[in-house]
DNA sequence: TCGGGTGATACCGCCAGGGTATGACAGGGC
DNA sequence: GCCCTGTCATACCCTGGCGGTATCACCCGA
């Protein structure tokens, strides 16, 4: 049983994502024929059909979907190996940690963590890597970050080690001037089906959940959509920090609490990371 | 930043494990010079020294240890991708699950799980893969198994999704005829330092914990050591099933409970696996 | 019917990766 | 001190695999 080469996985993932040999080849910086041949060889070696080439396009078979998912994980693990090795032996301080923090997250908790960490006598250098709404998991998996602040249940903690740091309620952010903005408190049921004000959606595990609300890629988009009176958002209490003048926050009485965790790759054996986690849990 | 090739990782892991270029080359089925060159190229590309070649042997640098650990994880992920893809598209039934079960585990729970699973109307084919004392984690990681029964705190559940299935106390297994065998119950403190009867040790995460007791690789070795009066063992209550006539079980009043989990690779999206887990949790 | 677009095939050239032979160097036995 | 042994590095060659170009086969829509 011969093992898959990284190159083959890269090629297949590109084709599976593009569903088009020409575009995939372009993305890979190569010509289309060798790419076609490489995929055929891969299918032969695995003894499995990965792609259905009907007329009018390419589509994934069941096995192809499995390989897309597992192959991405393997490629992430491979680049994590390279990155972490480089960092471990780099000229810069080997005790250097990268903490991925959602740019929209609570500034206050991060500040307290940074201060407490810096106060440690033998603190490792700590770099903060701001990231998008649900990007932390990818950063941890492919080694660009050593730890991340995640927010259950929005982030998926499966596959990582983690410790809970704090818990908070949620609020509804509605356009100032909307009738709901005058209410002292709301329930999830009350904000679920407001005519003309559907709940905004943002990516979870890379895809947007279904629903009528508009899609927001980052916080600025979301804030603008709210200010324009197009949507309302359900967000953690600490999000009050970034509210605009055109936003009004209304507490939700029955929303599930949002738990902020510090998460890191499972089985990590770094002493510097262990120290950071200890500091975080003692905040 | 060019990506590492599977081949390079295989080569490095072989050298790092053997700490000897010649033996590693033999294991890889190749000659030593190209292996030396490949490792040099790898070090150049990473910009990091991985191995210290002093006279009289090769040793790992810090970066080398990181790459050994991360590289193994990446290789596991790669072979898992190949295995799961083959299985997903294989000629055999695609809805086929492999469950890793410690050969020394409770037969009764496994039997109940198998029966309940078989009773499901659309049950996937379920293969039981017996394995050694702490082998489940490796089997899950490299794709040879889809799920495993694990026993916290003996197995490390980090990096997997899991659900607890049952909890049980622990017993001390002592040679029949030993003074302790007459006691109705014992505490951990009482069995910790019995003169002439040290507690047996078995591998955890691949290495034996330190201690005076003899090392046991599998259950038969352990059972024999106890029967010979050379050691005592602290094991879950369900281990009564495999006791010999020369063994006596004594309940431990203060041992931490052993929790049996069903565990599976994080983020798995297989419907067949989800059904198995549901069945297991409803036992 | 023809042109555009897709993936597959044919064929070629190059170089990366592997093999063999040998070197450099340290340690141990006598 | 000498030589032998064991180890990894270097030098050199050669082959096969990978990628490139040109082209085909096929399906569509105009």
Short mmCIF file of C-alpha atoms (C1' of nucleotides) in Angstrom, two decimals, chain A residues 2-5 7-8 11-12 21 33-48 50 53 67, chain B residues 86, chain C residues 8-9 11, chain D residues 16-19:
data_model
loop_
_atom_site.label_atom_id
_atom_site.label_comp_id
_atom_site.label_asym_id
_atom_site.label_seq_id
_atom_site.Cartn_x
_atom_site.Cartn_y
_atom_site.Cartn_z
CA UNK A 2 1.88 3.00 -1.27
CA UNK A 3 1.34 6.27 0.48
CA UNK A 4 -0.18 9.40 -1.04
CA UNK A 5 2.20 12.20 -1.88
CA UNK A 7 1.65 16.85 -4.35
CA UNK A 8 -1.16 14.47 -5.31
CA UNK A 11 -3.68 18.59 -7.00
CA UNK A 12 -6.80 16.71 -6.05
CA UNK A 21 -9.40 20.96 -14.52
CA UNK A 33 -2.88 17.79 -19.26
CA UNK A 34 -0.39 16.75 -16.56
CA UNK A 35 -3.01 17.59 -13.96
CA UNK A 36 -5.56 15.34 -15.63
CA UNK A 37 -3.00 12.59 -15.78
CA UNK A 38 -2.02 13.02 -12.15
CA UNK A 39 -5.63 12.71 -11.03
CA UNK A 40 -6.08 9.60 -13.15
CA UNK A 41 -2.99 8.06 -11.60
CA UNK A 42 -4.32 8.92 -8.17
CA UNK A 43 -7.62 7.23 -8.94
CA UNK A 44 -5.80 4.19 -10.28
CA UNK A 45 -3.56 3.92 -7.25
CA UNK A 46 -6.46 4.27 -4.85
CA UNK A 47 -8.57 1.94 -6.95
CA UNK A 48 -11.43 4.39 -6.59
CA UNK A 50 -12.98 10.31 -7.30
CA UNK A 53 -16.69 13.66 -15.62
CA UNK A 67 -10.73 12.53 0.03
CA UNK B 86 -10.45 3.57 -0.48
"C1'" DA C 8 -8.09 12.96 -22.52
"C1'" DT C 9 -4.14 11.31 -25.26
"C1'" DC C 11 4.89 12.46 -27.40
"C1'" DG D 16 11.85 7.32 -14.65
"C1'" DG D 17 8.53 10.39 -13.59
"C1'" DC D 18 6.71 14.83 -14.11
"C1'" DG D 19 5.54 18.66 -16.71
#
